[in-house]
Coordinates of C-alpha atoms in Angstrom, one line a residue:
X289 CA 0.0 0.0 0.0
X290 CA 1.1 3.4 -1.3
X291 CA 1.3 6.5 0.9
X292 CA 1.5 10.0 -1.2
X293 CA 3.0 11.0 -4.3
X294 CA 6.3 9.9 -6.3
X295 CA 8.5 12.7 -7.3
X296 CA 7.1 12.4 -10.8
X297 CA 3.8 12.8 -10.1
X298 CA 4.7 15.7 -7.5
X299 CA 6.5 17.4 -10.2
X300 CA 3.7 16.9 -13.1
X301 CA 0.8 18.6 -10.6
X302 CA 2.8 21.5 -10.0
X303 CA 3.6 21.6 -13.6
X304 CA -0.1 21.8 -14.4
X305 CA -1.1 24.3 -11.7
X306 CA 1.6 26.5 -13.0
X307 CA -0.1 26.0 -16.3
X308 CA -3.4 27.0 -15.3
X309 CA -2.0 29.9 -13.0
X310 CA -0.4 31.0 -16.6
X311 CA -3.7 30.8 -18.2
X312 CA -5.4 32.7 -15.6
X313 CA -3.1 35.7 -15.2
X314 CA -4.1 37.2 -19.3
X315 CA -7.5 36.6 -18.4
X316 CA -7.2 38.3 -15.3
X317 CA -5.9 41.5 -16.5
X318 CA -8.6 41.9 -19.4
X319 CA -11.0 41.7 -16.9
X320 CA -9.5 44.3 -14.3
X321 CA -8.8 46.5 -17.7
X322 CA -12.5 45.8 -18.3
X323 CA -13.5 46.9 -14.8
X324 CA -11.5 49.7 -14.9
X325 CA -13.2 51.3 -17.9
X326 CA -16.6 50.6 -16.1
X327 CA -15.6 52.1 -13.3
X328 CA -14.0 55.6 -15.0
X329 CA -17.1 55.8 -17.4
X330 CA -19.5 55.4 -14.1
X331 CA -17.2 57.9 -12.0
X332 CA -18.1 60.4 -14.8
X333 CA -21.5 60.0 -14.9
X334 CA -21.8 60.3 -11.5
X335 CA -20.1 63.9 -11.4
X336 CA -21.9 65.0 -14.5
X337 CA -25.5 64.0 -12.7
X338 CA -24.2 66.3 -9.8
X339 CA -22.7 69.1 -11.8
X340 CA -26.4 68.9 -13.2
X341 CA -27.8 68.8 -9.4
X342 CA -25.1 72.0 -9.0
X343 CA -26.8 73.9 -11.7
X344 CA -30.3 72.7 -10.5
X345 CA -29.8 74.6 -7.2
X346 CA -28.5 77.7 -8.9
X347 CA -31.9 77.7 -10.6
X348 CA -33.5 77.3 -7.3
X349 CA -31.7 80.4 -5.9
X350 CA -32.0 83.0 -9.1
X351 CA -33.3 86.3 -8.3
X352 CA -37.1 86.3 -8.6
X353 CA -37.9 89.4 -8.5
X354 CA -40.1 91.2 -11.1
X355 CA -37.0 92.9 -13.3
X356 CA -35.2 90.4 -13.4
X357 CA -36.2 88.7 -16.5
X358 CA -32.4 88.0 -17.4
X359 CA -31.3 86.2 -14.1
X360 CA -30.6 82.9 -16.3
X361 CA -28.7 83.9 -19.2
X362 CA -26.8 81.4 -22.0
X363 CA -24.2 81.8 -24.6
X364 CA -22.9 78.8 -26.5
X365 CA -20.5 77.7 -23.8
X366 CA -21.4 80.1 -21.1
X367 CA -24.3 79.7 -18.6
X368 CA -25.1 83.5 -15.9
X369 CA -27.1 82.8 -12.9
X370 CA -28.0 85.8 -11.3
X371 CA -28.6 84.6 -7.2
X372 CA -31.4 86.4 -5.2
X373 CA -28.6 88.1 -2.9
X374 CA -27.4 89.7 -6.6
X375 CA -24.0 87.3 -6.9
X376 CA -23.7 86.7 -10.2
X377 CA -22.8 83.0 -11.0
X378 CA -21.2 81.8 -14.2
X379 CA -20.8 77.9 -15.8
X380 CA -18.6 77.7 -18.4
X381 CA -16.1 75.1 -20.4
X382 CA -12.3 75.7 -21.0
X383 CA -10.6 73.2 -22.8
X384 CA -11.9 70.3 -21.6
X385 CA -13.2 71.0 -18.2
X386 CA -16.7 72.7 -17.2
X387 CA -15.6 75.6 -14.2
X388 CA -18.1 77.5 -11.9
X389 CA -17.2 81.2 -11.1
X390 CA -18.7 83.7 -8.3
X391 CA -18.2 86.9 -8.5
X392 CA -14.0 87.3 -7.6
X393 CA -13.9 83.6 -6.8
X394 CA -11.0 81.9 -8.9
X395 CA -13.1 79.4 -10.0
X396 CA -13.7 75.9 -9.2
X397 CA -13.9 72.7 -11.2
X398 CA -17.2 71.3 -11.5
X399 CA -16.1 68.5 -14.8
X400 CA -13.3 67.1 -16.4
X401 CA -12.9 65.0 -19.6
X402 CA -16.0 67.0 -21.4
X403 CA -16.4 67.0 -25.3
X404 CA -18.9 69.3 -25.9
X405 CA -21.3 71.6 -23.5
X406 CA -24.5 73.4 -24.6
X407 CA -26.4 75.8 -22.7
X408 CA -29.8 76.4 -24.7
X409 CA -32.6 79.0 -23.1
X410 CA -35.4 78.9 -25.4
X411 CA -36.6 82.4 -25.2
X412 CA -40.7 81.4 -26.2
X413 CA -40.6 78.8 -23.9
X414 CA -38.6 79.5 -21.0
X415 CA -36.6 76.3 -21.0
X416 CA -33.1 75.7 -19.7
X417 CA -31.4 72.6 -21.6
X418 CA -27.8 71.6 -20.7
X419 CA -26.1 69.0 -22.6
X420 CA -23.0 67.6 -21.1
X421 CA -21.1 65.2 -23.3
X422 CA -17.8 63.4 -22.5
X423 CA -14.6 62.8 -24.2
X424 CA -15.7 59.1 -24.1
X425 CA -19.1 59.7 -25.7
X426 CA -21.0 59.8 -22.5
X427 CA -24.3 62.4 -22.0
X428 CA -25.9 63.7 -19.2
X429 CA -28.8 66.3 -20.2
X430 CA -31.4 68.2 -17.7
X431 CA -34.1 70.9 -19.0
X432 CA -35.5 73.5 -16.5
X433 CA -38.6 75.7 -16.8
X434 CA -36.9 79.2 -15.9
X435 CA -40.2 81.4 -15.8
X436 CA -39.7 84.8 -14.0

């Protein structure tokens, strides 16, 4: 009666696990590349839904008052909140980043890795639209009714 392994047959296991370990290590990596992709493209979606949440509560806090029919303003790139205390609040892209100004502030990121931004008021409609779209094809888009 045998007890164990021979040498041989020690030596051919390893020499199959080593195999498989080999196999496993390529696969491995396309996965965690795969992962890694998911994980930046729902990272960016994420920040885009709360730049969008950003610009929500700037709406919220525009200056109602009866004169001020131009509180929410929009150029192509460019979005001007006026706020109810009178700061005036400005969205806009640079390069490839979306940056929120008050007043003397510097400036502070709200995006990175953006394509293209629009800022669309329609003037018959009152209707904010921003369009955020990312260097990897992603979109986040909101619309806003901005009635005085």
């Amino acid at each position: 009666m045998r007890r164990g392994l021979t040498l041989l047959e020690l030596l051919l296991a390893v020499a199959l696990l080593a195999g498989a370990a080999a196999a496993i290590v390529p696969l491995s990596r396309t996965a965690l590349g795969s992962m890694q992709d998911i994980d930046r493209d729902l990272a960016w979606q994420r920040s885009a839904d709360m730049t969008l949440a950003e610009i929500d509560r700037l709406i919220l806090r525009r200056d109602r008052g009866p004169s001020r029919a131009d509180a929410v303003t929009t150029t192509d790139d460019r979005l001007q909140v006026r706020l109810a205390t009178g700061a005036m609040v400005t969205i806009r892209s640079e390069d490839d980043r979306l940056l929120s100004r008050r007043a003397s502030d510097p400036g502070r990121l709200l995006l990175a890795e953006i394509e293209n931004v629009s800022f669309e008021l329609d003037e018959e409609t009152q209707l904010l639209t921003v369009r955020i779209e990312s260097s990897g094809r992603l979109t986040a888009s909101r619309t806003w009714e901005v009635t005085p």
